[in-house]
Amino acid sequence: QQQVKQSPQSLIVQKGGISIINCAYENTAFDYFPWYQQFPGKGPALLIAIRPDVSEKKEGRFTISFNKSAKQFSLHIMDSQPGDSATYFCAASIGNFGNEKLTFGTGTRLTIIP
Amino acid sequence: DTEVTQTPKHLVMGMTNKKSLKCEQHMGHRAMYWYKQKAKKPPELMFVYSYEKLSINESVPSRFSPECPNSSLLNLHLHALQPEDSALYLCASSPGTAAGNYEQYFGPGTRLTVT
């Protein structure tokens, strides 16, 4: 019930294309869904996050689409650039007054080719 | 500023050594976390401190001992580690649910190698 399933495991996209990463969850108590970007040897960086009362959130080239009924959410990277090449993790958590636990997906290694 | 700092960046220790990892944030966040991350895997939660009190211990072996001396600092004391404990150790902080915001911000991590 605590799992977050992420796909694909790896993704190759041409420069300028759209990168799409999908996640699905089971626990309907999750109320916060962030995406993290991680470069090799670095800590994860918070990219964008969404709450279940919103179906879409856009920040620059990054958009989260959220489908509450399907219990799915996805990250879209528009006009993908070589600098976007990194590992992306989706996550989910429940606000629990100091006991927030991020449940991570397994990660997607994104490679943007020229 | 959403910076979490961690020292050292790299640490090599023998199985009989005692060492400590340090984490600091000056964002006024009231929740702090330790995660362990193995190569090509997502971070795994180890401990959560909320308002300087340990609120979650994910059944971590006692050779890992966390400490929160004040609201800005978090330590992880290491003793008698095993080679399989080699990993990237990440610290994170968040304002906490009480603040209506539980975005977690990660530090750069400490790369630990146990020989």
mmCIF file with all atom_site columns, C-alpha atoms in Angstrom:
data_model
loop_
_atom_site.group_PDB
_atom_site.id
_atom_site.type_symbol
_atom_site.label_atom_id
_atom_site.label_alt_id
_atom_site.label_comp_id
_atom_site.label_asym_id
_atom_site.label_entity_id
_atom_site.label_seq_id
_atom_site.pdbx_PDB_ins_code
_atom_site.Cartn_x
_atom_site.Cartn_y
_atom_site.Cartn_z
_atom_site.occupancy
_atom_site.B_iso_or_equiv
_atom_site.pdbx_formal_charge
_atom_site.auth_seq_id
_atom_site.auth_comp_id
_atom_site.auth_asym_id
_atom_site.auth_atom_id
_atom_site.pdbx_PDB_model_num
ATOM 1   C CA . GLN A 1 1   ? 0.000  0.000  0.000   1.00 0.00 ? 1   GLN A CA 1
ATOM 2   C CA . GLN A 1 2   ? 2.961  2.294  0.589   1.00 0.00 ? 2   GLN A CA 1
ATOM 3   C CA . GLN A 1 3   ? 4.531  1.653  -2.801  1.00 0.00 ? 3   GLN A CA 1
ATOM 4   C CA . VAL A 1 4   ? 4.962  4.167  -5.557  1.00 0.00 ? 4   VAL A CA 1
ATOM 5   C CA . LYS A 1 5   ? 5.559  2.556  -8.941  1.00 0.00 ? 5   LYS A CA 1
ATOM 6   C CA . GLN A 1 6   ? 7.600  4.533  -11.456 1.00 0.00 ? 6   GLN A CA 1
ATOM 7   C CA . SER A 1 7   ? 8.168  3.980  -15.165 1.00 0.00 ? 7   SER A CA 1
ATOM 8   C CA . PRO A 1 8   ? 10.110 3.823  -17.354 1.00 0.00 ? 8   PRO A CA 1
ATOM 9   C CA . GLN A 1 9   ? 13.346 2.776  -15.670 1.00 0.00 ? 9   GLN A CA 1
ATOM 10  C CA . SER A 1 10  ? 15.350 4.605  -18.337 1.00 0.00 ? 10  SER A CA 1
ATOM 11  C CA . LEU A 1 11  ? 14.416 7.044  -21.072 1.00 0.00 ? 11  LEU A CA 1
ATOM 12  C CA . ILE A 1 12  ? 16.279 8.515  -24.025 1.00 0.00 ? 12  ILE A CA 1
ATOM 13  C CA . VAL A 1 13  ? 14.842 11.646 -25.612 1.00 0.00 ? 13  VAL A CA 1
ATOM 14  C CA . GLN A 1 14  ? 16.113 13.831 -28.393 1.00 0.00 ? 14  GLN A CA 1
ATOM 15  C CA . LYS A 1 15  ? 17.000 17.424 -27.593 1.00 0.00 ? 15  LYS A CA 1
ATOM 16  C CA . GLY A 1 16  ? 13.923 19.614 -27.900 1.00 0.00 ? 16  GLY A CA 1
ATOM 17  C CA . GLY A 1 17  ? 11.544 16.706 -27.349 1.00 0.00 ? 17  GLY A CA 1
ATOM 18  C CA . ILE A 1 18  ? 9.122  15.994 -24.509 1.00 0.00 ? 18  ILE A CA 1
ATOM 19  C CA . SER A 1 19  ? 10.215 13.676 -21.696 1.00 0.00 ? 19  SER A CA 1
ATOM 20  C CA . ILE A 1 20  ? 7.399  11.913 -19.835 1.00 0.00 ? 20  ILE A CA 1
ATOM 21  C CA . ILE A 1 21  ? 7.812  9.923  -16.627 1.00 0.00 ? 21  ILE A CA 1
ATOM 22  C CA . ASN A 1 22  ? 4.891  8.197  -14.946 1.00 0.00 ? 22  ASN A CA 1
ATOM 23  C CA . CYS A 1 23  ? 4.111  7.181  -11.378 1.00 0.00 ? 23  CYS A CA 1
ATOM 24  C CA . ALA A 1 24  ? 1.250  5.297  -9.762  1.00 0.00 ? 24  ALA A CA 1
ATOM 25  C CA . TYR A 1 25  ? 0.322  4.870  -6.125  1.00 0.00 ? 25  TYR A CA 1
ATOM 26  C CA . GLU A 1 26  ? -2.117 2.815  -4.058  1.00 0.00 ? 26  GLU A CA 1
ATOM 27  C CA . ASN A 1 27  ? -2.451 4.638  -0.757  1.00 0.00 ? 27  ASN A CA 1
ATOM 28  C CA . THR A 1 28  ? -5.243 7.198  -1.079  1.00 0.00 ? 28  THR A CA 1
ATOM 29  C CA . ALA A 1 29  ? -4.025 8.893  2.104   1.00 0.00 ? 29  ALA A CA 1
ATOM 30  C CA . PHE A 1 30  ? -1.039 10.343 0.241   1.00 0.00 ? 30  PHE A CA 1
ATOM 31  C CA . ASP A 1 31  ? -1.585 14.094 -0.026  1.00 0.00 ? 31  ASP A CA 1
ATOM 32  C CA . TYR A 1 32  ? 1.681  15.461 -1.375  1.00 0.00 ? 32  TYR A CA 1
ATOM 33  C CA . PHE A 1 33  ? 3.504  14.392 -4.539  1.00 0.00 ? 33  PHE A CA 1
ATOM 34  C CA . PRO A 1 34  ? 6.948  15.857 -5.264  1.00 0.00 ? 34  PRO A CA 1
ATOM 35  C CA . TRP A 1 35  ? 9.417  15.168 -8.042  1.00 0.00 ? 35  TRP A CA 1
ATOM 36  C CA . TYR A 1 36  ? 13.143 15.199 -7.414  1.00 0.00 ? 36  TYR A CA 1
ATOM 37  C CA . GLN A 1 37  ? 16.036 15.546 -9.861  1.00 0.00 ? 37  GLN A CA 1
ATOM 38  C CA . GLN A 1 38  ? 19.369 14.001 -8.957  1.00 0.00 ? 38  GLN A CA 1
ATOM 39  C CA . PHE A 1 39  ? 22.710 14.356 -10.708 1.00 0.00 ? 39  PHE A CA 1
ATOM 40  C CA . PRO A 1 40  ? 25.474 11.786 -10.079 1.00 0.00 ? 40  PRO A CA 1
ATOM 41  C CA . GLY A 1 41  ? 27.170 12.295 -6.711  1.00 0.00 ? 41  GLY A CA 1
ATOM 42  C CA . LYS A 1 42  ? 24.695 14.998 -5.648  1.00 0.00 ? 42  LYS A CA 1
ATOM 43  C CA . GLY A 1 43  ? 21.674 15.076 -3.370  1.00 0.00 ? 43  GLY A CA 1
ATOM 44  C CA . PRO A 1 44  ? 18.146 15.046 -4.824  1.00 0.00 ? 44  PRO A CA 1
ATOM 45  C CA . ALA A 1 45  ? 16.841 18.514 -5.661  1.00 0.00 ? 45  ALA A CA 1
ATOM 46  C CA . LEU A 1 46  ? 13.155 19.313 -5.305  1.00 0.00 ? 46  LEU A CA 1
ATOM 47  C CA . LEU A 1 47  ? 11.889 20.103 -8.790  1.00 0.00 ? 47  LEU A CA 1
ATOM 48  C CA . ILE A 1 48  ? 8.146  20.550 -8.523  1.00 0.00 ? 48  ILE A CA 1
ATOM 49  C CA . ALA A 1 49  ? 5.348  19.236 -6.300  1.00 0.00 ? 49  ALA A CA 1
ATOM 50  C CA . ILE A 1 50  ? 1.570  18.946 -6.378  1.00 0.00 ? 50  ILE A CA 1
ATOM 51  C CA . ARG A 1 51  ? -1.326 18.382 -3.963  1.00 0.00 ? 51  ARG A CA 1
ATOM 52  C CA . PRO A 1 52  ? -4.294 16.158 -4.924  1.00 0.00 ? 52  PRO A CA 1
ATOM 53  C CA . ASP A 1 53  ? -6.743 19.060 -5.160  1.00 0.00 ? 53  ASP A CA 1
ATOM 54  C CA . VAL A 1 54  ? -4.989 20.273 -8.333  1.00 0.00 ? 54  VAL A CA 1
ATOM 55  C CA . SER A 1 55  ? -4.892 18.397 -11.660 1.00 0.00 ? 55  SER A CA 1
ATOM 56  C CA . GLU A 1 56  ? -1.917 20.163 -13.157 1.00 0.00 ? 56  GLU A CA 1
ATOM 57  C CA . LYS A 1 57  ? 0.972  22.357 -12.074 1.00 0.00 ? 57  LYS A CA 1
ATOM 58  C CA . LYS A 1 58  ? 3.473  24.009 -14.360 1.00 0.00 ? 58  LYS A CA 1
ATOM 59  C CA . GLU A 1 59  ? 6.819  25.588 -13.520 1.00 0.00 ? 59  GLU A CA 1
ATOM 60  C CA . GLY A 1 60  ? 8.820  26.657 -16.522 1.00 0.00 ? 60  GLY A CA 1
ATOM 61  C CA . ARG A 1 61  ? 9.450  23.626 -18.731 1.00 0.00 ? 61  ARG A CA 1
ATOM 62  C CA . PHE A 1 62  ? 8.294  21.194 -16.034 1.00 0.00 ? 62  PHE A CA 1
ATOM 63  C CA . THR A 1 63  ? 4.650  20.148 -15.616 1.00 0.00 ? 63  THR A CA 1
ATOM 64  C CA . ILE A 1 64  ? 3.037  17.668 -13.234 1.00 0.00 ? 64  ILE A CA 1
ATOM 65  C CA . SER A 1 65  ? -0.225 16.091 -14.355 1.00 0.00 ? 65  SER A CA 1
ATOM 66  C CA . PHE A 1 66  ? -2.265 14.473 -11.590 1.00 0.00 ? 66  PHE A CA 1
ATOM 67  C CA . ASN A 1 67  ? -5.145 12.029 -12.010 1.00 0.00 ? 67  ASN A CA 1
ATOM 68  C CA . LYS A 1 68  ? -6.691 11.391 -8.603  1.00 0.00 ? 68  LYS A CA 1
ATOM 69  C CA . SER A 1 69  ? -9.245 8.821  -9.761  1.00 0.00 ? 69  SER A CA 1
ATOM 70  C CA . ALA A 1 70  ? -6.566 6.750  -11.520 1.00 0.00 ? 70  ALA A CA 1
ATOM 71  C CA . LYS A 1 71  ? -4.065 7.320  -8.689  1.00 0.00 ? 71  LYS A CA 1
ATOM 72  C CA . GLN A 1 72  ? -1.434 8.351  -11.192 1.00 0.00 ? 72  GLN A CA 1
ATOM 73  C CA . PHE A 1 73  ? 0.784  11.362 -11.714 1.00 0.00 ? 73  PHE A CA 1
ATOM 74  C CA . SER A 1 74  ? 3.368  12.216 -14.295 1.00 0.00 ? 74  SER A CA 1
ATOM 75  C CA . LEU A 1 75  ? 6.197  14.622 -15.006 1.00 0.00 ? 75  LEU A CA 1
ATOM 76  C CA . HIS A 1 76  ? 6.459  16.256 -18.411 1.00 0.00 ? 76  HIS A CA 1
ATOM 77  C CA . ILE A 1 77  ? 9.670  18.037 -19.405 1.00 0.00 ? 77  ILE A CA 1
ATOM 78  C CA . MET A 1 78  ? 9.087  20.228 -22.435 1.00 0.00 ? 78  MET A CA 1
ATOM 79  C CA . ASP A 1 79  ? 11.888 21.222 -24.833 1.00 0.00 ? 79  ASP A CA 1
ATOM 80  C CA . SER A 1 80  ? 14.228 18.731 -23.122 1.00 0.00 ? 80  SER A CA 1
ATOM 81  C CA . GLN A 1 81  ? 17.868 19.825 -22.936 1.00 0.00 ? 81  GLN A CA 1
ATOM 82  C CA . PRO A 1 82  ? 21.127 17.892 -22.391 1.00 0.00 ? 82  PRO A CA 1
ATOM 83  C CA . GLY A 1 83  ? 21.381 19.550 -18.969 1.00 0.00 ? 83  GLY A CA 1
ATOM 84  C CA . ASP A 1 84  ? 18.165 17.732 -18.002 1.00 0.00 ? 84  ASP A CA 1
ATOM 85  C CA . SER A 1 85  ? 20.025 14.412 -18.183 1.00 0.00 ? 85  SER A CA 1
ATOM 86  C CA . ALA A 1 86  ? 19.720 13.090 -14.637 1.00 0.00 ? 86  ALA A CA 1
ATOM 87  C CA . THR A 1 87  ? 17.817 10.582 -12.525 1.00 0.00 ? 87  THR A CA 1
ATOM 88  C CA . TYR A 1 88  ? 14.275 11.605 -11.629 1.00 0.00 ? 88  TYR A CA 1
ATOM 89  C CA . PHE A 1 89  ? 12.386 10.285 -8.615  1.00 0.00 ? 89  PHE A CA 1
ATOM 90  C CA . CYS A 1 90  ? 8.705  10.694 -7.942  1.00 0.00 ? 90  CYS A CA 1
ATOM 91  C CA . ALA A 1 91  ? 7.584  10.500 -4.347  1.00 0.00 ? 91  ALA A CA 1
ATOM 92  C CA . ALA A 1 92  ? 4.509  10.668 -2.168  1.00 0.00 ? 92  ALA A CA 1
ATOM 93  C CA . SER A 1 93  ? 3.897  11.469 1.465   1.00 0.00 ? 93  SER A CA 1
ATOM 94  C CA . ILE A 1 94  ? 1.245  12.025 4.087   1.00 0.00 ? 94  ILE A CA 1
ATOM 95  C CA . GLY A 1 95  ? 1.354  15.131 6.231   1.00 0.00 ? 95  GLY A CA 1
ATOM 96  C CA . ASN A 1 96  ? 1.642  13.694 9.695   1.00 0.00 ? 96  ASN A CA 1
ATOM 97  C CA . PHE A 1 97  ? 2.828  16.502 11.974  1.00 0.00 ? 97  PHE A CA 1
ATOM 98  C CA . GLY A 1 98  ? 6.539  15.898 11.901  1.00 0.00 ? 98  GLY A CA 1
ATOM 99  C CA . ASN A 1 99  ? 6.357  12.286 10.887  1.00 0.00 ? 99  ASN A CA 1
ATOM 100 C CA . GLU A 1 100 ? 6.274  12.862 7.151   1.00 0.00 ? 100 GLU A CA 1
ATOM 101 C CA . LYS A 1 101 ? 7.763  9.938  5.275   1.00 0.00 ? 101 LYS A CA 1
ATOM 102 C CA . LEU A 1 102 ? 8.591  10.315 1.622   1.00 0.00 ? 102 LEU A CA 1
ATOM 103 C CA . THR A 1 103 ? 7.886  7.120  -0.285  1.00 0.00 ? 103 THR A CA 1
ATOM 104 C CA . PHE A 1 104 ? 10.028 7.213  -3.408  1.00 0.00 ? 104 PHE A CA 1
ATOM 105 C CA . GLY A 1 105 ? 9.548  5.606  -6.772  1.00 0.00 ? 105 GLY A CA 1
ATOM 106 C CA . THR A 1 106 ? 12.409 3.521  -8.137  1.00 0.00 ? 106 THR A CA 1
ATOM 107 C CA . GLY A 1 107 ? 13.778 6.299  -10.346 1.00 0.00 ? 107 GLY A CA 1
ATOM 108 C CA . THR A 1 108 ? 14.086 7.044  -14.058 1.00 0.00 ? 108 THR A CA 1
ATOM 109 C CA . ARG A 1 109 ? 17.423 7.675  -15.686 1.00 0.00 ? 109 ARG A CA 1
ATOM 110 C CA . LEU A 1 110 ? 16.816 10.314 -18.356 1.00 0.00 ? 110 LEU A CA 1
ATOM 111 C CA . THR A 1 111 ? 19.307 10.904 -21.148 1.00 0.00 ? 111 THR A CA 1
ATOM 112 C CA . ILE A 1 112 ? 18.835 13.759 -23.606 1.00 0.00 ? 112 ILE A CA 1
ATOM 113 C CA . ILE A 1 113 ? 20.731 13.255 -26.856 1.00 0.00 ? 113 ILE A CA 1
ATOM 114 C CA . PRO A 1 114 ? 21.657 16.068 -29.276 1.00 0.00 ? 114 PRO A CA 1
ATOM 115 C CA . ASP B 2 1   ? 17.681 30.099 0.635   1.00 0.00 ? 1   ASP B CA 1
ATOM 116 C CA . THR B 2 2   ? 16.958 26.359 0.742   1.00 0.00 ? 2   THR B CA 1
ATOM 117 C CA . GLU B 2 3   ? 20.422 25.125 1.622   1.00 0.00 ? 3   GLU B CA 1
ATOM 118 C CA . VAL B 2 4   ? 21.221 22.094 3.706   1.00 0.00 ? 4   VAL B CA 1
ATOM 119 C CA . THR B 2 5   ? 24.930 21.570 4.275   1.00 0.00 ? 5   THR B CA 1
ATOM 120 C CA . GLN B 2 6   ? 26.658 18.298 5.102   1.00 0.00 ? 6   GLN B CA 1
ATOM 121 C CA . THR B 2 7   ? 30.170 17.479 6.240   1.00 0.00 ? 7   THR B CA 1
ATOM 122 C CA . PRO B 2 8   ? 32.341 15.729 5.351   1.00 0.00 ? 8   PRO B CA 1
ATOM 123 C CA . LYS B 2 9   ? 31.751 15.235 1.631   1.00 0.00 ? 9   LYS B CA 1
ATOM 124 C CA . HIS B 2 10  ? 33.658 11.968 1.639   1.00 0.00 ? 10  HIS B CA 1
ATOM 125 C CA . LEU B 2 11  ? 34.533 9.617  4.475   1.00 0.00 ? 11  LEU B CA 1
ATOM 126 C CA . VAL B 2 12  ? 36.529 6.401  4.496   1.00 0.00 ? 12  VAL B CA 1
ATOM 127 C CA . MET B 2 13  ? 36.463 4.434  7.729   1.00 0.00 ? 13  MET B CA 1
ATOM 128 C CA . GLY B 2 14  ? 37.466 1.036  8.984   1.00 0.00 ? 14  GLY B CA 1
ATOM 129 C CA . MET B 2 15  ? 35.038 -1.323 10.639  1.00 0.00 ? 15  MET B CA 1
ATOM 130 C CA . THR B 2 16  ? 36.392 -0.510 14.105  1.00 0.00 ? 16  THR B CA 1
ATOM 131 C CA . ASN B 2 17  ? 36.356 3.283  13.720  1.00 0.00 ? 17  ASN B CA 1
ATOM 132 C CA . LYS B 2 18  ? 33.950 5.781  15.249  1.00 0.00 ? 18  LYS B CA 1
ATOM 133 C CA . LYS B 2 19  ? 33.021 8.752  13.096  1.00 0.00 ? 19  LYS B CA 1
ATOM 134 C CA . SER B 2 20  ? 30.234 11.306 12.819  1.00 0.00 ? 20  SER B CA 1
ATOM 135 C CA . LEU B 2 21  ? 28.360 12.907 9.944   1.00 0.00 ? 21  LEU B CA 1
ATOM 136 C CA . LYS B 2 22  ? 27.075 16.442 10.370  1.00 0.00 ? 22  LYS B CA 1
ATOM 137 C CA . CYS B 2 23  ? 24.146 18.279 8.843   1.00 0.00 ? 23  CYS B CA 1
ATOM 138 C CA . GLU B 2 24  ? 23.128 21.905 9.249   1.00 0.00 ? 24  GLU B CA 1
ATOM 139 C CA . GLN B 2 25  ? 20.244 24.073 8.052   1.00 0.00 ? 25  GLN B CA 1
ATOM 140 C CA . HIS B 2 26  ? 19.396 27.681 8.846   1.00 0.00 ? 26  HIS B CA 1
ATOM 141 C CA . MET B 2 27  ? 15.946 27.837 7.283   1.00 0.00 ? 27  MET B CA 1
ATOM 142 C CA . GLY B 2 28  ? 14.096 27.490 10.576  1.00 0.00 ? 28  GLY B CA 1
ATOM 143 C CA . HIS B 2 29  ? 12.877 24.055 9.552   1.00 0.00 ? 29  HIS B CA 1
ATOM 144 C CA . ARG B 2 30  ? 11.572 21.941 12.422  1.00 0.00 ? 30  ARG B CA 1
ATOM 145 C CA . ALA B 2 31  ? 11.855 18.488 10.828  1.00 0.00 ? 31  ALA B CA 1
ATOM 146 C CA . MET B 2 32  ? 15.163 16.899 9.865   1.00 0.00 ? 32  MET B CA 1
ATOM 147 C CA . TYR B 2 33  ? 15.863 13.547 8.262   1.00 0.00 ? 33  TYR B CA 1
ATOM 148 C CA . TRP B 2 34  ? 18.625 11.056 7.591   1.00 0.00 ? 34  TRP B CA 1
ATOM 149 C CA . TYR B 2 35  ? 18.448 8.934  4.437   1.00 0.00 ? 35  TYR B CA 1
ATOM 150 C CA . LYS B 2 36  ? 20.742 6.260  3.040   1.00 0.00 ? 36  LYS B CA 1
ATOM 151 C CA . GLN B 2 37  ? 21.092 5.881  -0.726  1.00 0.00 ? 37  GLN B CA 1
ATOM 152 C CA . LYS B 2 38  ? 22.781 3.007  -2.527  1.00 0.00 ? 38  LYS B CA 1
ATOM 153 C CA . ALA B 2 39  ? 23.832 3.325  -6.154  1.00 0.00 ? 39  ALA B CA 1
ATOM 154 C CA . LYS B 2 40  ? 20.957 3.437  -8.652  1.00 0.00 ? 40  LYS B CA 1
ATOM 155 C CA . LYS B 2 41  ? 18.382 3.207  -5.856  1.00 0.00 ? 41  LYS B CA 1
ATOM 156 C CA . PRO B 2 42  ? 16.042 5.766  -4.288  1.00 0.00 ? 42  PRO B CA 1
ATOM 157 C CA . PRO B 2 43  ? 16.861 7.245  -0.871  1.00 0.00 ? 43  PRO B CA 1
ATOM 158 C CA . GLU B 2 44  ? 15.777 5.092  2.074   1.00 0.00 ? 44  GLU B CA 1
ATOM 159 C CA . LEU B 2 45  ? 14.565 6.853  5.204   1.00 0.00 ? 45  LEU B CA 1
ATOM 160 C CA . MET B 2 46  ? 16.543 6.096  8.370   1.00 0.00 ? 46  MET B CA 1
ATOM 161 C CA . PHE B 2 47  ? 15.468 8.652  10.991  1.00 0.00 ? 47  PHE B CA 1
ATOM 162 C CA . VAL B 2 48  ? 13.144 11.625 11.407  1.00 0.00 ? 48  VAL B CA 1
ATOM 163 C CA . TYR B 2 49  ? 13.528 14.338 14.024  1.00 0.00 ? 49  TYR B CA 1
ATOM 164 C CA . SER B 2 50  ? 10.598 16.615 14.657  1.00 0.00 ? 50  SER B CA 1
ATOM 165 C CA . TYR B 2 51  ? 11.083 19.596 16.946  1.00 0.00 ? 51  TYR B CA 1
ATOM 166 C CA . GLU B 2 52  ? 14.426 18.080 18.017  1.00 0.00 ? 52  GLU B CA 1
ATOM 167 C CA . LYS B 2 53  ? 12.817 14.822 19.133  1.00 0.00 ? 53  LYS B CA 1
ATOM 168 C CA . LEU B 2 54  ? 13.288 11.510 17.383  1.00 0.00 ? 54  LEU B CA 1
ATOM 169 C CA . SER B 2 55  ? 9.912  10.707 15.849  1.00 0.00 ? 55  SER B CA 1
ATOM 170 C CA . ILE B 2 56  ? 10.754 7.907  13.399  1.00 0.00 ? 56  ILE B CA 1
ATOM 171 C CA . ASN B 2 57  ? 13.435 5.210  13.494  1.00 0.00 ? 57  ASN B CA 1
ATOM 172 C CA . GLU B 2 58  ? 13.039 2.887  10.530  1.00 0.00 ? 58  GLU B CA 1
ATOM 173 C CA . SER B 2 59  ? 14.477 -0.121 12.393  1.00 0.00 ? 59  SER B CA 1
ATOM 174 C CA . VAL B 2 60  ? 18.014 1.085  11.751  1.00 0.00 ? 60  VAL B CA 1
ATOM 175 C CA . PRO B 2 61  ? 20.847 -0.994 13.341  1.00 0.00 ? 61  PRO B CA 1
ATOM 176 C CA . SER B 2 62  ? 22.247 0.471  16.551  1.00 0.00 ? 62  SER B CA 1
ATOM 177 C CA . ARG B 2 63  ? 25.636 1.028  14.921  1.00 0.00 ? 63  ARG B CA 1
ATOM 178 C CA . PHE B 2 64  ? 23.950 4.181  13.539  1.00 0.00 ? 64  PHE B CA 1
ATOM 179 C CA . SER B 2 65  ? 23.115 6.663  16.293  1.00 0.00 ? 65  SER B CA 1
ATOM 180 C CA . PRO B 2 66  ? 21.385 9.962  15.458  1.00 0.00 ? 66  PRO B CA 1
ATOM 181 C CA . GLU B 2 67  ? 21.561 13.108 17.542  1.00 0.00 ? 67  GLU B CA 1
ATOM 182 C CA . CYS B 2 68  ? 19.838 16.467 17.233  1.00 0.00 ? 68  CYS B CA 1
ATOM 183 C CA . PRO B 2 69  ? 21.725 18.959 19.466  1.00 0.00 ? 69  PRO B CA 1
ATOM 184 C CA . ASN B 2 70  ? 19.515 21.894 18.417  1.00 0.00 ? 70  ASN B CA 1
ATOM 185 C CA . SER B 2 71  ? 16.981 22.883 15.789  1.00 0.00 ? 71  SER B CA 1
ATOM 186 C CA . SER B 2 72  ? 19.667 23.619 13.169  1.00 0.00 ? 72  SER B CA 1
ATOM 187 C CA . LEU B 2 73  ? 21.977 20.656 13.601  1.00 0.00 ? 73  LEU B CA 1
ATOM 188 C CA . LEU B 2 74  ? 21.692 16.937 13.026  1.00 0.00 ? 74  LEU B CA 1
ATOM 189 C CA . ASN B 2 75  ? 24.446 14.402 13.586  1.00 0.00 ? 75  ASN B CA 1
ATOM 190 C CA . LEU B 2 76  ? 24.766 10.745 12.691  1.00 0.00 ? 76  LEU B CA 1
ATOM 191 C CA . HIS B 2 77  ? 27.268 8.846  14.830  1.00 0.00 ? 77  HIS B CA 1
ATOM 192 C CA . LEU B 2 78  ? 28.786 5.770  13.230  1.00 0.00 ? 78  LEU B CA 1
ATOM 193 C CA . HIS B 2 79  ? 30.431 2.865  15.028  1.00 0.00 ? 79  HIS B CA 1
ATOM 194 C CA . ALA B 2 80  ? 31.461 -0.654 14.015  1.00 0.00 ? 80  ALA B CA 1
ATOM 195 C CA . LEU B 2 81  ? 30.027 -0.315 10.525  1.00 0.00 ? 81  LEU B CA 1
ATOM 196 C CA . GLN B 2 82  ? 30.043 -3.057 7.929   1.00 0.00 ? 82  GLN B CA 1
ATOM 197 C CA . PRO B 2 83  ? 31.211 -2.792 4.295   1.00 0.00 ? 83  PRO B CA 1
ATOM 198 C CA . GLU B 2 84  ? 27.567 -3.036 3.176   1.00 0.00 ? 84  GLU B CA 1
ATOM 199 C CA . ASP B 2 85  ? 26.929 0.268  4.976   1.00 0.00 ? 85  ASP B CA 1
ATOM 200 C CA . SER B 2 86  ? 28.933 2.031  2.280   1.00 0.00 ? 86  SER B CA 1
ATOM 201 C CA . ALA B 2 87  ? 26.511 4.465  0.624   1.00 0.00 ? 87  ALA B CA 1
ATOM 202 C CA . LEU B 2 88  ? 25.601 8.107  0.120   1.00 0.00 ? 88  LEU B CA 1
ATOM 203 C CA . TYR B 2 89  ? 24.132 9.456  3.364   1.00 0.00 ? 89  TYR B CA 1
ATOM 204 C CA . LEU B 2 90  ? 21.712 12.284 2.820   1.00 0.00 ? 90  LEU B CA 1
ATOM 205 C CA . CYS B 2 91  ? 20.311 14.791 5.252   1.00 0.00 ? 91  CYS B CA 1
ATOM 206 C CA . ALA B 2 92  ? 17.086 16.642 4.545   1.00 0.00 ? 92  ALA B CA 1
ATOM 207 C CA . SER B 2 93  ? 14.942 19.212 6.282   1.00 0.00 ? 93  SER B CA 1
ATOM 208 C CA . SER B 2 94  ? 11.400 20.485 5.966   1.00 0.00 ? 94  SER B CA 1
ATOM 209 C CA . PRO B 2 95  ? 9.256  23.143 7.623   1.00 0.00 ? 95  PRO B CA 1
ATOM 210 C CA . GLY B 2 96  ? 6.988  20.379 8.924   1.00 0.00 ? 96  GLY B CA 1
ATOM 211 C CA . THR B 2 97  ? 3.265  19.754 8.628   1.00 0.00 ? 97  THR B CA 1
ATOM 212 C CA . ALA B 2 98  ? 2.526  22.145 11.476  1.00 0.00 ? 98  ALA B CA 1
ATOM 213 C CA . ALA B 2 99  ? 3.778  24.912 9.200   1.00 0.00 ? 99  ALA B CA 1
ATOM 214 C CA . GLY B 2 100 ? 1.511  23.643 6.414   1.00 0.00 ? 100 GLY B CA 1
ATOM 215 C CA . ASN B 2 101 ? 4.517  22.846 4.269   1.00 0.00 ? 101 ASN B CA 1
ATOM 216 C CA . TYR B 2 102 ? 6.339  19.568 4.181   1.00 0.00 ? 102 TYR B CA 1
ATOM 217 C CA . GLU B 2 103 ? 8.597  20.028 1.196   1.00 0.00 ? 103 GLU B CA 1
ATOM 218 C CA . GLN B 2 104 ? 11.846 18.260 1.960   1.00 0.00 ? 104 GLN B CA 1
ATOM 219 C CA . TYR B 2 105 ? 15.151 19.803 0.918   1.00 0.00 ? 105 TYR B CA 1
ATOM 220 C CA . PHE B 2 106 ? 18.189 17.573 0.664   1.00 0.00 ? 106 PHE B CA 1
ATOM 221 C CA . GLY B 2 107 ? 21.829 18.261 1.323   1.00 0.00 ? 107 GLY B CA 1
ATOM 222 C CA . PRO B 2 108 ? 24.603 17.159 -1.055  1.00 0.00 ? 108 PRO B CA 1
ATOM 223 C CA . GLY B 2 109 ? 25.296 14.015 0.962   1.00 0.00 ? 109 GLY B CA 1
ATOM 224 C CA . THR B 2 110 ? 28.317 12.322 2.490   1.00 0.00 ? 110 THR B CA 1
ATOM 225 C CA . ARG B 2 111 ? 29.850 9.511  0.449   1.00 0.00 ? 111 ARG B CA 1
ATOM 226 C CA . LEU B 2 112 ? 30.787 6.884  3.018   1.00 0.00 ? 112 LEU B CA 1
ATOM 227 C CA . THR B 2 113 ? 33.113 3.988  2.280   1.00 0.00 ? 113 THR B CA 1
ATOM 228 C CA . VAL B 2 114 ? 33.632 1.300  4.927   1.00 0.00 ? 114 VAL B CA 1
ATOM 229 C CA . THR B 2 115 ? 36.771 -0.794 4.464   1.00 0.00 ? 115 THR B CA 1
#
